[in-house]
mmCIF file of C-alpha atoms in Angstrom:
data_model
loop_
_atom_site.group_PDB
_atom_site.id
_atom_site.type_symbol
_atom_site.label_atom_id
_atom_site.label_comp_id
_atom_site.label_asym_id
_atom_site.label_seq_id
_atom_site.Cartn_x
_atom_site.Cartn_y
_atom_site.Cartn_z
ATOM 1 C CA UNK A 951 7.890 22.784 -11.380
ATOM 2 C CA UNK A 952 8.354 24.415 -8.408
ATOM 3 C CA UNK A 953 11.701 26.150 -7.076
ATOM 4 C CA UNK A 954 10.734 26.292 -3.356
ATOM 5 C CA UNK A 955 14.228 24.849 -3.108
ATOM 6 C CA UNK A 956 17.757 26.954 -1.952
ATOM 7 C CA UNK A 957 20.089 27.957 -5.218
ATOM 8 C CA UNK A 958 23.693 26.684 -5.827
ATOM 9 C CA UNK A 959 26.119 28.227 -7.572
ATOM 10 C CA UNK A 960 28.284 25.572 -9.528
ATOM 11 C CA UNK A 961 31.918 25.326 -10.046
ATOM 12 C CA UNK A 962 33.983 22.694 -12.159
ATOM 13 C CA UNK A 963 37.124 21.699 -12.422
ATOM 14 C CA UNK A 964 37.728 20.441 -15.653
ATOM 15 C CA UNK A 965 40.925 18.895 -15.518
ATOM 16 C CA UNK A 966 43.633 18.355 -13.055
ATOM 17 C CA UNK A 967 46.019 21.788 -12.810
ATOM 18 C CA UNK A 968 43.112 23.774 -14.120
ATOM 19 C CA UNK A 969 41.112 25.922 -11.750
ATOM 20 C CA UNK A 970 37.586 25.653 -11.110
ATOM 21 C CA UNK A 971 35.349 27.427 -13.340
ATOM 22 C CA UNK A 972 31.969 28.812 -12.341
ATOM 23 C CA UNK A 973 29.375 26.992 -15.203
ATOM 24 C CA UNK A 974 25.919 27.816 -13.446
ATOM 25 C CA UNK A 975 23.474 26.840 -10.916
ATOM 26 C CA UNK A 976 20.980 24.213 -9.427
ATOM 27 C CA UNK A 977 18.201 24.398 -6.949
ATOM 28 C CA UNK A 978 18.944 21.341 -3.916
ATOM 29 C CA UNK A 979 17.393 20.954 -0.629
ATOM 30 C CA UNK A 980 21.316 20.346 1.309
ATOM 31 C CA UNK A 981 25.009 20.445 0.107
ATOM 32 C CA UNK A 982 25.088 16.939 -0.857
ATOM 33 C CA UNK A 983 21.979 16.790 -2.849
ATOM 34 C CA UNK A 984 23.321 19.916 -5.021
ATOM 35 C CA UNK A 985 26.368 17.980 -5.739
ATOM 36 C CA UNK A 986 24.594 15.570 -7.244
ATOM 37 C CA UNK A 987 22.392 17.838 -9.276
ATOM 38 C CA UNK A 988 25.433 19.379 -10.379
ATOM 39 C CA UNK A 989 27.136 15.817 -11.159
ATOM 40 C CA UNK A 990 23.263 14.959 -13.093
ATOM 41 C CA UNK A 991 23.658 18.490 -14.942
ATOM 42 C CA UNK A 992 26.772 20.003 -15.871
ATOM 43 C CA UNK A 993 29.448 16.933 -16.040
ATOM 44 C CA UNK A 994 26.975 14.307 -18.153
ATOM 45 C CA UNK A 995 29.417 14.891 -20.959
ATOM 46 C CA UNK A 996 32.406 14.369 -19.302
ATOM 47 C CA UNK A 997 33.863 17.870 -18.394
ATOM 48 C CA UNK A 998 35.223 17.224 -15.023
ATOM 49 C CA UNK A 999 37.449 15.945 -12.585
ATOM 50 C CA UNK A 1000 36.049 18.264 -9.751
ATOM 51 C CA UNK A 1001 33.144 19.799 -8.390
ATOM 52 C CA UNK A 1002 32.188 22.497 -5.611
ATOM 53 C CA UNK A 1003 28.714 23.356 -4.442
ATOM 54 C CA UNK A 1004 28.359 26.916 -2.787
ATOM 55 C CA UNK A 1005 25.436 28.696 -1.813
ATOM 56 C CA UNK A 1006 24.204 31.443 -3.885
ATOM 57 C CA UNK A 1007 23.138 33.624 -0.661
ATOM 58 C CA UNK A 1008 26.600 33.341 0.633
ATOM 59 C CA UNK A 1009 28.163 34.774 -2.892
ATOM 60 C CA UNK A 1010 28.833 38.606 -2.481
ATOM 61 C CA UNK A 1011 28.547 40.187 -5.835
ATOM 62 C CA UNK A 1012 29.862 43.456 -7.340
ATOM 63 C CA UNK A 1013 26.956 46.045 -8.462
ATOM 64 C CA UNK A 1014 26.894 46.853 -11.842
ATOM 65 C CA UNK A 1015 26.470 50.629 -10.324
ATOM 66 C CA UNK A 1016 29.759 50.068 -8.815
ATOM 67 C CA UNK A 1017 31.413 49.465 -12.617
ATOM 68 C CA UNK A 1018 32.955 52.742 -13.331
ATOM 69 C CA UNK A 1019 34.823 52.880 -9.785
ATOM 70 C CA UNK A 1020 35.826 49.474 -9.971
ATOM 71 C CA UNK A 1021 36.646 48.302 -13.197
ATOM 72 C CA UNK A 1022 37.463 51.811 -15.588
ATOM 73 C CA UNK A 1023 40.617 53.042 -13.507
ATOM 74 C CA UNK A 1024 42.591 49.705 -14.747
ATOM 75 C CA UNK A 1025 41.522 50.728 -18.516
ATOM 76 C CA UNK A 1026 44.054 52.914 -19.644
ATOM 77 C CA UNK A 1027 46.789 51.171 -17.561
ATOM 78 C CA UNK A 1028 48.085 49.448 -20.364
ATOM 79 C CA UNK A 1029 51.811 48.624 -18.980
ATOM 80 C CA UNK A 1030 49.909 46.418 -16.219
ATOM 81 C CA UNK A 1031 48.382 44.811 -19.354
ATOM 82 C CA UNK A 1032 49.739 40.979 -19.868
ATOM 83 C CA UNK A 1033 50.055 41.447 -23.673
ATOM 84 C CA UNK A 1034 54.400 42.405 -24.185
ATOM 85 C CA UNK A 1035 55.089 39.238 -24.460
ATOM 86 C CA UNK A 1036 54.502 36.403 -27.310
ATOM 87 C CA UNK A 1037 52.660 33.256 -26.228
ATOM 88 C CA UNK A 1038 54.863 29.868 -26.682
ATOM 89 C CA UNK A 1039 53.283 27.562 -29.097
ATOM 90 C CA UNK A 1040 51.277 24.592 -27.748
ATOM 91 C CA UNK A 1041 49.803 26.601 -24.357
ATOM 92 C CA UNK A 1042 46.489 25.719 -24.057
ATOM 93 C CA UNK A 1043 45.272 27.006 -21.467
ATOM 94 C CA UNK A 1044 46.831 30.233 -19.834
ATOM 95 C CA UNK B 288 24.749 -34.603 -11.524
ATOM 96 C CA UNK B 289 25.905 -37.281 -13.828
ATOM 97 C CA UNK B 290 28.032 -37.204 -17.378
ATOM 98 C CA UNK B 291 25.487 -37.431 -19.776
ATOM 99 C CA UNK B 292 23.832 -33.984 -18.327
ATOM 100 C CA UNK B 293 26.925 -32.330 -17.749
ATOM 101 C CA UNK B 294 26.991 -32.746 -21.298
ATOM 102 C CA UNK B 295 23.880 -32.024 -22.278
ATOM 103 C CA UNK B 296 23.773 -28.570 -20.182
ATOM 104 C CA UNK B 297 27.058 -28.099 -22.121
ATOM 105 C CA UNK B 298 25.439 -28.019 -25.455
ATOM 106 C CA UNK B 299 22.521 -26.189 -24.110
ATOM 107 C CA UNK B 300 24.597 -23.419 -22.981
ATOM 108 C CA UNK B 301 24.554 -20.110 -25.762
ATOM 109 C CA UNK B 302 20.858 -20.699 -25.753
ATOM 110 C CA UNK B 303 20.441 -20.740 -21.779
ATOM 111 C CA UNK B 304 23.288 -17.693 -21.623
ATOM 112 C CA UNK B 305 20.858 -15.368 -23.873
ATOM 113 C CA UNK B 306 17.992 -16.650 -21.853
ATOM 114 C CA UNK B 307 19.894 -15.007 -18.982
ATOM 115 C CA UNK B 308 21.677 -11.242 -20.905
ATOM 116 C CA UNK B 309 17.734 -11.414 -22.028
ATOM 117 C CA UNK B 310 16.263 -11.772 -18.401
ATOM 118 C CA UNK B 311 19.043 -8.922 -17.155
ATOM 119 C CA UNK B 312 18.442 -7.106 -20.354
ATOM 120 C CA UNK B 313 14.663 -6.569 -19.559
ATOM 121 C CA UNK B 314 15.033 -5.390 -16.373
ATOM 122 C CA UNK B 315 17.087 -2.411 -17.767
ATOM 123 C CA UNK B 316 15.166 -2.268 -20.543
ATOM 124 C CA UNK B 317 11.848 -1.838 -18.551
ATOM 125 C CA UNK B 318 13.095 0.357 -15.536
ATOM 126 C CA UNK B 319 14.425 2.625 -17.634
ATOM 127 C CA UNK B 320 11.266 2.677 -19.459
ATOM 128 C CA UNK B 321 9.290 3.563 -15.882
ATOM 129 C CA UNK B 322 11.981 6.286 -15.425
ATOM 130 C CA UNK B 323 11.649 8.012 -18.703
ATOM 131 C CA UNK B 324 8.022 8.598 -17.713
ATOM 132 C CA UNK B 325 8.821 10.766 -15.545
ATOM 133 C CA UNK B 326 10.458 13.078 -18.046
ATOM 134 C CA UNK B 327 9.237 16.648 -17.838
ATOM 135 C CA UNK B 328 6.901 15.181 -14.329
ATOM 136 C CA UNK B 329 9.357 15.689 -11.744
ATOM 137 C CA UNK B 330 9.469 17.676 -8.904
ATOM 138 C CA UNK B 331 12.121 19.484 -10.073
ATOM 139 C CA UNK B 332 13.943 20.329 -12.991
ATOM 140 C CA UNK B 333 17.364 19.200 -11.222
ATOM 141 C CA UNK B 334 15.172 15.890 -10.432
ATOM 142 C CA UNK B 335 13.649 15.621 -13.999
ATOM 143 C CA UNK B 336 17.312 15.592 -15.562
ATOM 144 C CA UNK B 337 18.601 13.029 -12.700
ATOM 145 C CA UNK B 338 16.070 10.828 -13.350
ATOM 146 C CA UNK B 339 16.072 10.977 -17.078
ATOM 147 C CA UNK B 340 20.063 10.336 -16.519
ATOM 148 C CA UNK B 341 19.750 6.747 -14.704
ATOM 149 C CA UNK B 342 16.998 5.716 -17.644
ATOM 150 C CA UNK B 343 20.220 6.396 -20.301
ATOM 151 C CA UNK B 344 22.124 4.441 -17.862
ATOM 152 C CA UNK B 345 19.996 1.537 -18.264
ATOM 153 C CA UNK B 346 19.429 1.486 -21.711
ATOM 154 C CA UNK B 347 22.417 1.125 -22.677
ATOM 155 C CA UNK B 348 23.146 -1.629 -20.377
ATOM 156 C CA UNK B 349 19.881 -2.885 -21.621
ATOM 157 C CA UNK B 350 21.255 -2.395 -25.891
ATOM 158 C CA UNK B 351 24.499 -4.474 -24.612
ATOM 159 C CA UNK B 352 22.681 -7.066 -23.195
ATOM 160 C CA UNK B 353 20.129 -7.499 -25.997
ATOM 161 C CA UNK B 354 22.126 -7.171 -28.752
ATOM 162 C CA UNK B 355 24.174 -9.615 -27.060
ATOM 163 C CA UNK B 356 21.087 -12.193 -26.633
ATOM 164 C CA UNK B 357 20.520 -11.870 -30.247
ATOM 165 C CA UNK B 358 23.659 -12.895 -31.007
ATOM 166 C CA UNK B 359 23.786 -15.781 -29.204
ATOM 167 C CA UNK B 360 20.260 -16.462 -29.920
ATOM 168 C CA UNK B 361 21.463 -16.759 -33.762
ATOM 169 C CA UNK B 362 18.137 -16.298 -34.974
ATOM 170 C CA UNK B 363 18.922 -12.538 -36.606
ATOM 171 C CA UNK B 364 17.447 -10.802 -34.134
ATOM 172 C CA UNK B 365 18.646 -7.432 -32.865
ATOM 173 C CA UNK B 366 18.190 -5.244 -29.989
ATOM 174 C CA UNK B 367 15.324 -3.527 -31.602
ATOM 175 C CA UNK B 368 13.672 -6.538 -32.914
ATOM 176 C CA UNK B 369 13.715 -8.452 -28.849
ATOM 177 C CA UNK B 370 12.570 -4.647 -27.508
ATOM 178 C CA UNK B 371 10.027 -3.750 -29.626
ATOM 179 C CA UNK B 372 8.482 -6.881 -31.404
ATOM 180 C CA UNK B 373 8.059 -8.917 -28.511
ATOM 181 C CA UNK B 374 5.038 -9.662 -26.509
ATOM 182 C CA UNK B 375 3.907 -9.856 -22.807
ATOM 183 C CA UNK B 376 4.655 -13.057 -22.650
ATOM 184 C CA UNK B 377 8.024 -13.075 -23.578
ATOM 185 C CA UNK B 378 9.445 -10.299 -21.667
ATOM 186 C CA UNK B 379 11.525 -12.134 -18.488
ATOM 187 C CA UNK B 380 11.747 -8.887 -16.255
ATOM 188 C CA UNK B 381 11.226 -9.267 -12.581
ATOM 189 C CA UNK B 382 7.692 -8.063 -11.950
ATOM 190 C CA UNK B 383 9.630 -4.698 -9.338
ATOM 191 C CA UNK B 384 10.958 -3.074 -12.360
ATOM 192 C CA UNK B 385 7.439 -3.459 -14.143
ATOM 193 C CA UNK B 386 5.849 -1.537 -10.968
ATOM 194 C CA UNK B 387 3.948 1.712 -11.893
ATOM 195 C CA UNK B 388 6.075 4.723 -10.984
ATOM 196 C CA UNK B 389 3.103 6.043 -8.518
ATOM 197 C CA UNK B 390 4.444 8.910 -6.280
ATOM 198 C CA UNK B 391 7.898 10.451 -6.256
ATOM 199 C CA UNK B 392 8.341 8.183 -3.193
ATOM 200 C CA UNK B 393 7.462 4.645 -4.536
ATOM 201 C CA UNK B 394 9.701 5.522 -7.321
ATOM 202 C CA UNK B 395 12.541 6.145 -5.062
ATOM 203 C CA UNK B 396 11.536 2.841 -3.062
ATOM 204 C CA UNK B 397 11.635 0.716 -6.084
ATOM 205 C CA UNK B 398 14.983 2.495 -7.288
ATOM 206 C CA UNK B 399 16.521 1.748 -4.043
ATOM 207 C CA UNK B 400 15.653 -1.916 -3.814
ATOM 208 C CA UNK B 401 16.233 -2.742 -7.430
ATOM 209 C CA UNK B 402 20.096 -0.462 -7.664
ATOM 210 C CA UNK B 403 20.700 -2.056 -4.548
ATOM 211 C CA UNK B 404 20.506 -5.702 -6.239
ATOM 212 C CA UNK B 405 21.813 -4.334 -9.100
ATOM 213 C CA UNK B 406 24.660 -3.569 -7.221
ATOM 214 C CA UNK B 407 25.562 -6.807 -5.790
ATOM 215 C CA UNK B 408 24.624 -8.383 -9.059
ATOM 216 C CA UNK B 409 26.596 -7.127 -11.143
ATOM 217 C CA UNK B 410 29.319 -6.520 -8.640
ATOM 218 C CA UNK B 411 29.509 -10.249 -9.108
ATOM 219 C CA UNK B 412 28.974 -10.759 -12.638
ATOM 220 C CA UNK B 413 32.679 -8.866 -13.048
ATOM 221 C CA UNK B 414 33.948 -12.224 -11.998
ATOM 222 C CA UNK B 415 31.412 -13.994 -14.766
ATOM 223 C CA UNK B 416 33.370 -16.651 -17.249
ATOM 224 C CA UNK B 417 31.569 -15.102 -19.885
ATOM 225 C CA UNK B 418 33.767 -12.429 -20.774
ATOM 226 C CA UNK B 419 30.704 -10.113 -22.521
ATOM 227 C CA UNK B 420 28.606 -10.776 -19.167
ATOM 228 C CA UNK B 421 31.854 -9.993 -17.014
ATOM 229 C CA UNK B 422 32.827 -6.708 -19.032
ATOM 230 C CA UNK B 423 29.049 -5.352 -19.386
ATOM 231 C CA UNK B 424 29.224 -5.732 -15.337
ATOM 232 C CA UNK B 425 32.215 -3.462 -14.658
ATOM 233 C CA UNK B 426 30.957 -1.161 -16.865
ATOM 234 C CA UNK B 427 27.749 -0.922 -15.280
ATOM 235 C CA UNK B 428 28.522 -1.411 -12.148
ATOM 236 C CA UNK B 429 29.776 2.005 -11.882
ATOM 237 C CA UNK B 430 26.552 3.231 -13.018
ATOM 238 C CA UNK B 431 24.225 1.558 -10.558
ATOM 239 C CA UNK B 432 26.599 2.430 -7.883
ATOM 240 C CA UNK B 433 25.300 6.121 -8.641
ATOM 241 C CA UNK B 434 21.702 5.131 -8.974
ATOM 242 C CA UNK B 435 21.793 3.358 -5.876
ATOM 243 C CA UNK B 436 23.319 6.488 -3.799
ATOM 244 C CA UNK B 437 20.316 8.533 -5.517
ATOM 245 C CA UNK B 438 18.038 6.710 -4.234
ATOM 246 C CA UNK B 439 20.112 6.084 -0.672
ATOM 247 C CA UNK B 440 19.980 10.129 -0.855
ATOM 248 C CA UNK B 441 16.637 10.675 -1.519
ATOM 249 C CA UNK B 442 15.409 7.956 0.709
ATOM 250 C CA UNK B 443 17.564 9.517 4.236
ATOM 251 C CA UNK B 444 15.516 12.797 3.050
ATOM 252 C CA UNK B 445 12.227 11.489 2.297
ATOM 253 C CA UNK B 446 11.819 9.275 5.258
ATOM 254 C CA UNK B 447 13.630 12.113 7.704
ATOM 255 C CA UNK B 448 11.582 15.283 5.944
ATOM 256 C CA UNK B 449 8.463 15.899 7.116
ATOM 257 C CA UNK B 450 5.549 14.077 8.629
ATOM 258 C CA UNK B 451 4.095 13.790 4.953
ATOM 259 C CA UNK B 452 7.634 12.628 3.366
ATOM 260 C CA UNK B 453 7.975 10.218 6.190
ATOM 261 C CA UNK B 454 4.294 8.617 5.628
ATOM 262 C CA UNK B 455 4.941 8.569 1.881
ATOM 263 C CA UNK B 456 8.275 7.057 1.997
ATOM 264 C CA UNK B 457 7.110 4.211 4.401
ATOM 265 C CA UNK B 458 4.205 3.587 2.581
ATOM 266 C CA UNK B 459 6.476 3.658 -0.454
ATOM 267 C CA UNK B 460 8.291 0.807 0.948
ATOM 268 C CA UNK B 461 5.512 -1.145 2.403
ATOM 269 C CA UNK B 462 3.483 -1.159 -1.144
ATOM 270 C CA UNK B 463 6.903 -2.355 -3.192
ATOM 271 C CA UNK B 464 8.419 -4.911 -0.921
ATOM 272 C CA UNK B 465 6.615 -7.835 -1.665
ATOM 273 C CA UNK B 466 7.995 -7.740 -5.144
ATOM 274 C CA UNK B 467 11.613 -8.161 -3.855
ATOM 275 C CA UNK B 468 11.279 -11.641 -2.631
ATOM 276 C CA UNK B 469 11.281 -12.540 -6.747
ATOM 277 C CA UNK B 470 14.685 -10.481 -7.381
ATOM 278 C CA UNK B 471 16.474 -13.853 -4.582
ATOM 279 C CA UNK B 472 14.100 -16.572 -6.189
ATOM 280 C CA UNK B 473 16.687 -19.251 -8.082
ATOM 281 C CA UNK B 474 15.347 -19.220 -11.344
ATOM 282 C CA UNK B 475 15.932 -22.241 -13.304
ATOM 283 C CA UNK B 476 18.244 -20.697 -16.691
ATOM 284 C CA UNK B 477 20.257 -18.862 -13.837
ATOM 285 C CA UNK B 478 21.357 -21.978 -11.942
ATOM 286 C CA UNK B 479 22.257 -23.719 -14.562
ATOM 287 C CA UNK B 480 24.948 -21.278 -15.827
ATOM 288 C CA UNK B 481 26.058 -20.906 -11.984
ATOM 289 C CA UNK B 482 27.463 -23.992 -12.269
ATOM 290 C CA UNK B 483 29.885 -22.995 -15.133
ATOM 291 C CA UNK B 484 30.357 -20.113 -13.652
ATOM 292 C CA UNK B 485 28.952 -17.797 -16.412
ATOM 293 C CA UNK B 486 25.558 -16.323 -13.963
ATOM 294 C CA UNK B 487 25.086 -15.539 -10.369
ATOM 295 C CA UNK B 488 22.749 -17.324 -8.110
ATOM 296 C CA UNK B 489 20.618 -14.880 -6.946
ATOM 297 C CA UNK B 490 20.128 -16.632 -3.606
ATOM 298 C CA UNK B 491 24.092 -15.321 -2.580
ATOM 299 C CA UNK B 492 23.210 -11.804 -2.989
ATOM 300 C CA UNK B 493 19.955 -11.390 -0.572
ATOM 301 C CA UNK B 494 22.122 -10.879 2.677
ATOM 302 C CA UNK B 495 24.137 -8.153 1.485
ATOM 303 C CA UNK B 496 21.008 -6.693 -0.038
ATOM 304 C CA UNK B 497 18.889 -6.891 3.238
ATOM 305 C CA UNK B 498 21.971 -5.473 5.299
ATOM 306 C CA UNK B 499 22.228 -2.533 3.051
ATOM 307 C CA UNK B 500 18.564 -1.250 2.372
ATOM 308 C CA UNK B 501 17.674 -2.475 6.062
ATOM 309 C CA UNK B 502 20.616 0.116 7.355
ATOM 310 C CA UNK B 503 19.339 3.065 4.921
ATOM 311 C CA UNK B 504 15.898 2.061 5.734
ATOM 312 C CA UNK B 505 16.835 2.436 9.971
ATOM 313 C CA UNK B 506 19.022 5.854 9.354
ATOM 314 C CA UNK B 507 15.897 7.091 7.303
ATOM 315 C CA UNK B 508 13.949 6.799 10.841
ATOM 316 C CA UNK B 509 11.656 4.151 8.908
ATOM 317 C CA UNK B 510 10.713 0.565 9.330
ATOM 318 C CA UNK B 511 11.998 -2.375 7.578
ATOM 319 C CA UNK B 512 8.367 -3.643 6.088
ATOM 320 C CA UNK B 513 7.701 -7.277 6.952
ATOM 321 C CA UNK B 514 7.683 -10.174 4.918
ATOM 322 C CA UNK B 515 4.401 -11.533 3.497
ATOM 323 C CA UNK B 516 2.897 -11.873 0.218
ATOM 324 C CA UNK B 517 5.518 -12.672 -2.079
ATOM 325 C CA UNK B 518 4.405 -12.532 -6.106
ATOM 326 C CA UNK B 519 6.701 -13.936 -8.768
ATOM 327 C CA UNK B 520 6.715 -15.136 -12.610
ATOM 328 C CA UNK B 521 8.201 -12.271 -14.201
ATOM 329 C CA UNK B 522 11.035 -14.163 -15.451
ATOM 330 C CA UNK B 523 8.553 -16.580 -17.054
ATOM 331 C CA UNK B 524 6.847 -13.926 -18.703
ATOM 332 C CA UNK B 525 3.896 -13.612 -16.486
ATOM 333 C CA UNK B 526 3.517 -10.221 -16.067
ATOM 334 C CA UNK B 527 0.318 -7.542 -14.349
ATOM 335 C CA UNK B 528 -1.938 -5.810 -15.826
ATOM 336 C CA UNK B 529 0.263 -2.504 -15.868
ATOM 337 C CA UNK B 530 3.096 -4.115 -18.237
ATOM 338 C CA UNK B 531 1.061 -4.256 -21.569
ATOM 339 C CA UNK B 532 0.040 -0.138 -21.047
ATOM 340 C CA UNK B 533 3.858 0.158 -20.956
ATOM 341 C CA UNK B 534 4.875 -2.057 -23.666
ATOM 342 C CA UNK B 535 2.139 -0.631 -25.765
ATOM 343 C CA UNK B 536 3.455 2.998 -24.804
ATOM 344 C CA UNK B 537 6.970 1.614 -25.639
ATOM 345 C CA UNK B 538 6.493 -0.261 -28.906
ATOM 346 C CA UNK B 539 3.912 2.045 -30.585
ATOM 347 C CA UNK B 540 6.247 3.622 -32.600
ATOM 348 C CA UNK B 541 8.351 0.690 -33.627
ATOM 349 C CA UNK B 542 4.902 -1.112 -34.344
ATOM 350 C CA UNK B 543 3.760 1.493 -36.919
ATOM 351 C CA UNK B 544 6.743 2.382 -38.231
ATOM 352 C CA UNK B 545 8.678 -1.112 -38.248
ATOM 353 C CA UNK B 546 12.269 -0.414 -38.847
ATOM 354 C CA UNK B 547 11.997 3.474 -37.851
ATOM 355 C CA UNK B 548 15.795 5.216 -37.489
ATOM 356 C CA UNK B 549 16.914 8.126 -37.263
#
């Protein structure tokens, strides 16, 4: 199989008041087609309400050589840390 | 039409009504088949899944509609025993769905003609006074609605791609359109459940159906093939040379293992 074609990156919203969720990619000649790919691939089963198509060339990543300034600093900031506080009962999804 | 055949159709009725799911039944049933084939043969692995997704699509309006035929048919028969234990010959699928699934173009030709029919069809059917036919029609008509923008989608591409793309799409078009004239022929078991208002005379869907693949056909920059040669006899069970390969692809396993499950 060839992948001549352009990558997506896939995002889906599973229900209403959630965000969407990155879930993976598809190859697609044009915006619409990947939407439909994406539709054919990652909501067969049901798990959304919501889809967006973006191209993967226009995603700017992080660099995993960039890790230590950008993600250590926060590490032993624990007071910025959401975890003083006790989750009600019944939150699914926070 | 007089008393005594009003009454006679009457009685005739659960045996011309699973004529009909049965006629509707193997056109799912044998599309989808075509489509599975190209399982792990597509262009692309996006494709391969799409594909693969409007076969499931089918059969299982295909299982509704034979189990249903069965039933009426009161003879014990289930879906398994109509798909795999009957011959050529009785097999009532329009001679388009039966169409080898030659380039990725004629597929998308004969997937844009047929979902477009399927469309209308069953679009109708919601309004059947059969109230299986009527609920497997709003299910599925849902369904073909997606199969029929695939095929819209791949046809703008196809026939608006490249110089190759275009000449494959058109000749796509050219090679499968004969076989449409069939899908609009009044077959006999359907008009007589149009009068009770349990089928649809396929006559009443052919101008919505020409308005709609003629306008995709124009946008895709291709021509609208003319009419000519115009085979029939699927629904009677006469069928070309390429349907007993696929019914002996689809029924070898239930043929040497009758009654396999899993």
């Amino acid at each position: 199989m060839s992948t001549g074609l352009p990558l997506w990156e896939v995002f889906i919203r599973g229900r209403r008041g959630l965000s969407h969720q990155h879930v993976g990619s598809v190859h697609a000649s044009d915006a619409e087609m990947a939407l439909r790919n994406a539709r054919d691939l990652y909501t067969r089963r049901g798990e959304g309400v919501s889809i967006w198509v973006v191209p993967a060339a226009s995603v700017c990543a992080s660099s995993p050589d960039e890790k230590e300034p950008f993600f250590d600093p926060a590490g032993d900031k624990v007071y910025r840390h959401p975890t003083f506080y006790r989750v009600p009962e019944g939150v699914k999804n926070l | 039409m007089t008393a005594t055949t009003e009454a006679s159709t009457d009685s005739a009725t659960p045996a011309s009504v699973a004529q009909y799911a049965l006629q509707l039944g193997d056109d799912a049933l044998i599309l989808s088949h075509r489509l599975s084939e190209w399982c792990a043969h597509s262009p692309e692995l996006e494709e391969d899944v799409a594909l693969a997704n409007l076969a499931l699509d089918l059969l299982g309006q295909a299982r509704t509609l034979l189990t249903y035929a069965g039933s009426l048919e009161g003879a014990g028969r289930s879906e398994d025993d109509l798909a795999f234990l009957r011959t050529e010959r009785e097999f009532g699928n329009v001679l388009l769905v039966e169409q080898p699934n030659g380039d990725f173009a004629v597929t998308i030709a004969r997937q844009l003609y047929f979902a477009t029919y399927q469309s209308e069809l069953y679009a109708a059917l919601c309004d059947s006074t059969d109230p299986e036919l009527a609920a497997l029609a709003a299910k599925a008509v849902k369904e073909v609605a997606y199969h029929r923008d695939h095929a819209v989608q791949w046809t703008l591409r196809l026939g608006d791609g490249t110089a190759e793309s275009h000449r494959r799409m058109q000749a796509g078009l050219d090679q499968l359109w004969p076989y449409t004239a069939e899908l609009f022929f009044p077959d006999p078991v359907a008009t007589e459940l149009v009068q009770q208002g349990i089928a649809v005379d396929p006559r009443t869907l052919r101008p919505a159906w020409e308005a709609s693949v003629a306008g995709v056909i124009e946008a895709a920059t291709l021509t609208v093939p003319a009419d000519g040669w115009q085979p029939r006899g699927g629904r009677v069970g006469m069928h070309g040379e390429e349907f007993g390969l696929l019914l002996g692809e689809m029924q070898a396993l239930h043929r040497q293992y009758p009654g396999a499950s899993w």
